[in-house]
């Protein structure tokens, strides 16, 4: 059985405007993660507020809501064992200027707030966030033909 852990990844407005969507998707593909859903859309401000509801009241809240709703994004769901931790590591630290080289933010962002990508940070937030963008029947469950080579174990 394929692992069912899922995460919501958004290529944010600067990721699309800076022509980095393919680069970012490609990194996850090469890692062996499985794309389960995708939607290209402009996020309405109201939905952006819901998306960042955990940050309501913080000084950057209004700014990050406007940023997320400012231009189209690619909203995706990825599936696999440990996918939340793996994608968070691949994204890097929140701000591009101090994210490690080799991470998406570390390689492509030097900004404070514009950091190319959103990724859920826990199974609970993944569950809540996925439901904001996708109906259950829009998430596709399938097997890769090389699954055993991608997820092989020695124990
Ligand atoms: N953000 C910001 N200023 C801050 C903190 C966060 O502009 O001081 C923005 C940034 O785009 C970040 C988003 O708000 O990605 C959500 O913040 P969070 O702490 O959840 O960071 P993330 O999980 O994206 O690394
Ligand atoms: Mg976060």
PDB file of C-alpha atoms and ligand atoms in Angstrom:
ATOM      1  CA  UNK A   1       0.000   0.000   0.000  1.00  0.00           C
ATOM      2  CA  UNK A   2       1.272   3.459  -0.865  1.00  0.00           C
ATOM      3  CA  UNK A   3       1.747   5.861   2.030  1.00  0.00           C
ATOM      4  CA  UNK A   4      -1.199   8.179   2.451  1.00  0.00           C
ATOM      5  CA  UNK A   5       0.488  11.097   4.221  1.00  0.00           C
ATOM      6  CA  UNK A   6      -0.308  14.257   2.291  1.00  0.00           C
ATOM      7  CA  UNK A   7       0.756  17.886   2.291  1.00  0.00           C
ATOM      8  CA  UNK A   8      -0.396  21.091   0.661  1.00  0.00           C
ATOM      9  CA  UNK A   9       2.296  22.864  -1.334  1.00  0.00           C
ATOM     10  CA  UNK A  10       1.624  26.224  -2.992  1.00  0.00           C
ATOM     11  CA  UNK A  11       3.972  27.797  -5.515  1.00  0.00           C
ATOM     12  CA  UNK A  12       3.339  31.341  -4.352  1.00  0.00           C
ATOM     13  CA  UNK A  13       2.862  34.430  -6.581  1.00  0.00           C
ATOM     14  CA  UNK A  14       6.602  35.169  -6.810  1.00  0.00           C
ATOM     15  CA  UNK A  15       7.301  31.537  -7.759  1.00  0.00           C
ATOM     16  CA  UNK A  16       4.983  31.859 -10.764  1.00  0.00           C
ATOM     17  CA  UNK A  17       6.084  35.400 -11.681  1.00  0.00           C
ATOM     18  CA  UNK A  18       9.739  34.375 -11.480  1.00  0.00           C
ATOM     19  CA  UNK A  19       9.175  31.330 -13.741  1.00  0.00           C
ATOM     20  CA  UNK A  20      10.227  28.875 -11.025  1.00  0.00           C
ATOM     21  CA  UNK A  21       7.142  26.606 -10.913  1.00  0.00           C
ATOM     22  CA  UNK A  22       8.754  23.941 -13.115  1.00  0.00           C
ATOM     23  CA  UNK A  23      12.007  24.046 -11.148  1.00  0.00           C
ATOM     24  CA  UNK A  24      10.190  23.577  -7.836  1.00  0.00           C
ATOM     25  CA  UNK A  25       7.893  20.800  -9.088  1.00  0.00           C
ATOM     26  CA  UNK A  26      10.889  19.096 -10.652  1.00  0.00           C
ATOM     27  CA  UNK A  27      12.713  18.944  -7.313  1.00  0.00           C
ATOM     28  CA  UNK A  28       9.791  17.178  -5.662  1.00  0.00           C
ATOM     29  CA  UNK A  29       9.365  14.828  -8.623  1.00  0.00           C
ATOM     30  CA  UNK A  30      13.037  13.862  -8.604  1.00  0.00           C
ATOM     31  CA  UNK A  31      12.878  13.228  -4.863  1.00  0.00           C
ATOM     32  CA  UNK A  32      10.235  10.587  -5.610  1.00  0.00           C
ATOM     33  CA  UNK A  33       7.276  12.409  -4.102  1.00  0.00           C
ATOM     34  CA  UNK A  34       3.909  11.773  -5.675  1.00  0.00           C
ATOM     35  CA  UNK A  35       1.707  14.544  -7.056  1.00  0.00           C
ATOM     36  CA  UNK A  36      -1.873  13.926  -5.963  1.00  0.00           C
ATOM     37  CA  UNK A  37      -3.674  17.128  -7.047  1.00  0.00           C
ATOM     38  CA  UNK A  38      -2.997  20.456  -8.733  1.00  0.00           C
ATOM     39  CA  UNK A  39      -4.919  23.658  -9.367  1.00  0.00           C
ATOM     40  CA  UNK A  40      -3.708  26.873 -11.000  1.00  0.00           C
ATOM     41  CA  UNK A  41      -5.700  29.770  -9.590  1.00  0.00           C
ATOM     42  CA  UNK A  42      -5.728  33.279  -8.205  1.00  0.00           C
ATOM     43  CA  UNK A  43      -6.518  32.939  -4.505  1.00  0.00           C
ATOM     44  CA  UNK A  44      -9.323  35.317  -3.425  1.00  0.00           C
ATOM     45  CA  UNK A  45      -8.353  37.497  -0.446  1.00  0.00           C
ATOM     46  CA  UNK A  46     -10.997  35.826   1.733  1.00  0.00           C
ATOM     47  CA  UNK A  47      -9.467  32.391   1.096  1.00  0.00           C
ATOM     48  CA  UNK A  48      -5.962  33.784   1.734  1.00  0.00           C
ATOM     49  CA  UNK A  49      -7.208  34.993   5.129  1.00  0.00           C
ATOM     50  CA  UNK A  50      -8.469  31.486   5.923  1.00  0.00           C
ATOM     51  CA  UNK A  51      -5.222  29.971   4.688  1.00  0.00           C
ATOM     52  CA  UNK A  52      -3.147  32.128   7.049  1.00  0.00           C
ATOM     53  CA  UNK A  53      -5.729  32.180   9.894  1.00  0.00           C
ATOM     54  CA  UNK A  54      -3.126  30.783  12.344  1.00  0.00           C
ATOM     55  CA  UNK A  55      -1.164  34.025  11.878  1.00  0.00           C
ATOM     56  CA  UNK A  56      -4.115  36.383  12.426  1.00  0.00           C
ATOM     57  CA  UNK A  57      -3.127  39.268  14.704  1.00  0.00           C
ATOM     58  CA  UNK A  58       0.599  39.023  13.904  1.00  0.00           C
ATOM     59  CA  UNK A  59       2.258  42.110  12.396  1.00  0.00           C
ATOM     60  CA  UNK A  60       2.834  40.413   9.036  1.00  0.00           C
ATOM     61  CA  UNK A  61      -0.706  38.992   8.689  1.00  0.00           C
ATOM     62  CA  UNK A  62      -2.239  41.640   6.410  1.00  0.00           C
ATOM     63  CA  UNK A  63       0.902  41.713   4.268  1.00  0.00           C
ATOM     64  CA  UNK A  64       1.106  37.968   3.775  1.00  0.00           C
ATOM     65  CA  UNK A  65      -2.613  37.758   2.925  1.00  0.00           C
ATOM     66  CA  UNK A  66      -2.182  40.443   0.236  1.00  0.00           C
ATOM     67  CA  UNK A  67       0.946  38.706  -1.066  1.00  0.00           C
ATOM     68  CA  UNK A  68      -0.762  35.300  -1.386  1.00  0.00           C
ATOM     69  CA  UNK A  69      -3.764  36.866  -3.167  1.00  0.00           C
ATOM     70  CA  UNK A  70      -1.720  39.211  -5.381  1.00  0.00           C
ATOM     71  CA  UNK A  71      -1.163  37.030  -8.460  1.00  0.00           C
ATOM     72  CA  UNK A  72      -1.845  33.437  -9.595  1.00  0.00           C
ATOM     73  CA  UNK A  73      -0.437  30.455  -7.732  1.00  0.00           C
ATOM     74  CA  UNK A  74      -0.104  26.728  -8.318  1.00  0.00           C
ATOM     75  CA  UNK A  75      -1.782  24.821  -5.497  1.00  0.00           C
ATOM     76  CA  UNK A  76      -0.688  21.194  -5.206  1.00  0.00           C
ATOM     77  CA  UNK A  77      -1.061  18.154  -2.984  1.00  0.00           C
ATOM     78  CA  UNK A  78       1.852  15.724  -2.623  1.00  0.00           C
ATOM     79  CA  UNK A  79       1.677  12.278  -1.105  1.00  0.00           C
ATOM     80  CA  UNK A  80       4.192   9.903   0.432  1.00  0.00           C
ATOM     81  CA  UNK A  81       5.731   8.564   3.604  1.00  0.00           C
ATOM     82  CA  UNK A  82       7.132  11.514   5.576  1.00  0.00           C
ATOM     83  CA  UNK A  83       6.096  13.974   2.864  1.00  0.00           C
ATOM     84  CA  UNK A  84       5.498  16.840   5.322  1.00  0.00           C
ATOM     85  CA  UNK A  85       8.989  16.694   6.866  1.00  0.00           C
ATOM     86  CA  UNK A  86      10.651  16.035   3.528  1.00  0.00           C
ATOM     87  CA  UNK A  87       9.032  19.007   1.779  1.00  0.00           C
ATOM     88  CA  UNK A  88       9.631  21.343   4.758  1.00  0.00           C
ATOM     89  CA  UNK A  89      13.337  20.431   4.629  1.00  0.00           C
ATOM     90  CA  UNK A  90      13.451  20.939   0.869  1.00  0.00           C
ATOM     91  CA  UNK A  91      11.731  24.347   1.207  1.00  0.00           C
ATOM     92  CA  UNK A  92      14.240  25.662   3.737  1.00  0.00           C
ATOM     93  CA  UNK A  93      13.862  28.277   6.462  1.00  0.00           C
ATOM     94  CA  UNK A  94      11.074  30.839   6.149  1.00  0.00           C
ATOM     95  CA  UNK A  95      13.148  33.761   4.883  1.00  0.00           C
ATOM     96  CA  UNK A  96      15.156  33.381   1.691  1.00  0.00           C
ATOM     97  CA  UNK A  97      18.036  35.400   3.069  1.00  0.00           C
ATOM     98  CA  UNK A  98      18.795  32.855   5.774  1.00  0.00           C
ATOM     99  CA  UNK A  99      17.543  29.624   4.189  1.00  0.00           C
ATOM    100  CA  UNK A 100      20.344  27.111   3.556  1.00  0.00           C
ATOM    101  CA  UNK A 101      21.753  26.771   0.038  1.00  0.00           C
ATOM    102  CA  UNK A 102      20.409  23.594  -1.525  1.00  0.00           C
ATOM    103  CA  UNK A 103      16.890  24.357  -0.336  1.00  0.00           C
ATOM    104  CA  UNK A 104      14.294  25.959  -2.609  1.00  0.00           C
ATOM    105  CA  UNK A 105      14.181  29.190  -0.630  1.00  0.00           C
ATOM    106  CA  UNK A 106      17.935  29.145  -0.054  1.00  0.00           C
ATOM    107  CA  UNK A 107      18.699  28.739  -3.744  1.00  0.00           C
ATOM    108  CA  UNK A 108      16.144  31.117  -5.242  1.00  0.00           C
ATOM    109  CA  UNK A 109      15.070  33.743  -2.701  1.00  0.00           C
ATOM    110  CA  UNK A 110      16.923  36.556  -0.957  1.00  0.00           C
ATOM    111  CA  UNK A 111      13.765  38.179   0.348  1.00  0.00           C
ATOM    112  CA  UNK A 112      12.183  38.360   3.783  1.00  0.00           C
ATOM    113  CA  UNK A 113       8.479  37.846   3.015  1.00  0.00           C
ATOM    114  CA  UNK A 114       8.527  36.687  -0.616  1.00  0.00           C
ATOM    115  CA  UNK A 115       9.689  33.124  -0.248  1.00  0.00           C
ATOM    116  CA  UNK A 116       8.293  31.263  -3.288  1.00  0.00           C
ATOM    117  CA  UNK A 117       6.558  28.370  -1.598  1.00  0.00           C
ATOM    118  CA  UNK A 118       4.102  27.364   1.099  1.00  0.00           C
ATOM    119  CA  UNK A 119       4.123  23.913   2.685  1.00  0.00           C
ATOM    120  CA  UNK A 120       1.973  22.512   5.478  1.00  0.00           C
ATOM    121  CA  UNK A 121       3.904  22.095   8.729  1.00  0.00           C
ATOM    122  CA  UNK A 122       1.965  19.237  10.425  1.00  0.00           C
ATOM    123  CA  UNK A 123      -0.582  16.527   9.565  1.00  0.00           C
ATOM    124  CA  UNK A 124      -3.299  18.666  11.187  1.00  0.00           C
ATOM    125  CA  UNK A 125      -2.487  21.782   9.166  1.00  0.00           C
ATOM    126  CA  UNK A 126      -2.140  19.685   5.994  1.00  0.00           C
ATOM    127  CA  UNK A 127      -5.621  18.271   6.535  1.00  0.00           C
ATOM    128  CA  UNK A 128      -7.157  21.712   7.153  1.00  0.00           C
ATOM    129  CA  UNK A 129      -5.292  23.374   4.290  1.00  0.00           C
ATOM    130  CA  UNK A 130      -5.994  20.649   1.693  1.00  0.00           C
ATOM    131  CA  UNK A 131      -9.725  21.000   2.419  1.00  0.00           C
ATOM    132  CA  UNK A 132      -9.560  24.752   1.699  1.00  0.00           C
ATOM    133  CA  UNK A 133      -8.571  24.080  -1.927  1.00  0.00           C
ATOM    134  CA  UNK A 134      -9.701  20.595  -2.926  1.00  0.00           C
ATOM    135  CA  UNK A 135     -12.779  18.399  -2.743  1.00  0.00           C
ATOM    136  CA  UNK A 136     -11.997  14.791  -1.761  1.00  0.00           C
ATOM    137  CA  UNK A 137     -12.649  13.530  -5.302  1.00  0.00           C
ATOM    138  CA  UNK A 138     -10.100  15.976  -6.738  1.00  0.00           C
ATOM    139  CA  UNK A 139      -7.267  14.161  -4.964  1.00  0.00           C
ATOM    140  CA  UNK A 140      -5.952  11.277  -7.016  1.00  0.00           C
ATOM    141  CA  UNK A 141      -4.606   8.115  -5.422  1.00  0.00           C
ATOM    142  CA  UNK A 142      -2.457   5.942  -7.680  1.00  0.00           C
ATOM    143  CA  UNK A 143       0.663   3.784  -7.758  1.00  0.00           C
ATOM    144  CA  UNK A 144       3.954   4.527  -9.500  1.00  0.00           C
ATOM    145  CA  UNK A 145       5.192   1.521 -11.480  1.00  0.00           C
ATOM    146  CA  UNK A 146       8.635   1.936  -9.839  1.00  0.00           C
ATOM    147  CA  UNK A 147       7.226   2.300  -6.327  1.00  0.00           C
ATOM    148  CA  UNK A 148       9.420  -0.501  -4.906  1.00  0.00           C
ATOM    149  CA  UNK A 149      12.558   1.211  -6.207  1.00  0.00           C
ATOM    150  CA  UNK A 150      11.519   4.581  -4.849  1.00  0.00           C
ATOM    151  CA  UNK A 151      10.449   3.431  -1.399  1.00  0.00           C
ATOM    152  CA  UNK A 152      12.469   0.246  -0.926  1.00  0.00           C
ATOM    153  CA  UNK A 153      13.528  -0.724   2.592  1.00  0.00           C
ATOM    154  CA  UNK A 154      16.207  -3.066   3.914  1.00  0.00           C
ATOM    155  CA  UNK A 155      14.480  -3.958   7.172  1.00  0.00           C
TER     156      UNK A 155
HETATM  157  N1  LIG B   1       5.969  36.016   6.796  1.00  0.00           N
HETATM  158  C1  LIG B   1       6.353  37.343   6.686  1.00  0.00           C
HETATM  159  N2  LIG B   1       6.999  37.922   7.759  1.00  0.00           N
HETATM  160  C2  LIG B   1       7.253  37.259   8.916  1.00  0.00           C
HETATM  161  C3  LIG B   1       6.851  35.907   9.016  1.00  0.00           C
HETATM  162  C4  LIG B   1       6.227  35.308   7.940  1.00  0.00           C
HETATM  163  O1  LIG B   1       6.125  37.967   5.660  1.00  0.00           O
HETATM  164  O2  LIG B   1       7.824  37.845   9.846  1.00  0.00           O
HETATM  165  C5  LIG B   1       5.253  35.375   5.673  1.00  0.00           C
HETATM  166  C6  LIG B   1       6.141  34.464   4.818  1.00  0.00           C
HETATM  167  O3  LIG B   1       5.704  34.577   3.467  1.00  0.00           O
HETATM  168  C7  LIG B   1       5.826  33.081   5.392  1.00  0.00           C
HETATM  169  C8  LIG B   1       4.348  33.231   5.750  1.00  0.00           C
HETATM  170  O4  LIG B   1       4.219  34.574   6.204  1.00  0.00           O
HETATM  171  O5  LIG B   1       6.039  32.058   4.434  1.00  0.00           O
HETATM  172  C9  LIG B   1       3.871  32.273   6.817  1.00  0.00           C
HETATM  173  O6  LIG B   1       4.747  32.310   7.918  1.00  0.00           O
HETATM  174  P1  LIG B   1       5.238  30.950   8.608  1.00  0.00           P
HETATM  175  O7  LIG B   1       5.869  31.344   9.907  1.00  0.00           O
HETATM  176  O8  LIG B   1       4.107  29.993   8.636  1.00  0.00           O
HETATM  177  O9  LIG B   1       6.401  30.468   7.633  1.00  0.00           O
HETATM  178  P2  LIG B   1       6.516  29.183   6.697  1.00  0.00           P
HETATM  179  O10 LIG B   1       5.713  28.073   7.317  1.00  0.00           O
HETATM  180  O11 LIG B   1       5.992  29.586   5.345  1.00  0.00           O
HETATM  181  O12 LIG B   1       8.001  28.871   6.642  1.00  0.00           O
HETATM  182 MG1  LIG B   2       3.725  28.086   7.972  1.00  0.00          MG
END
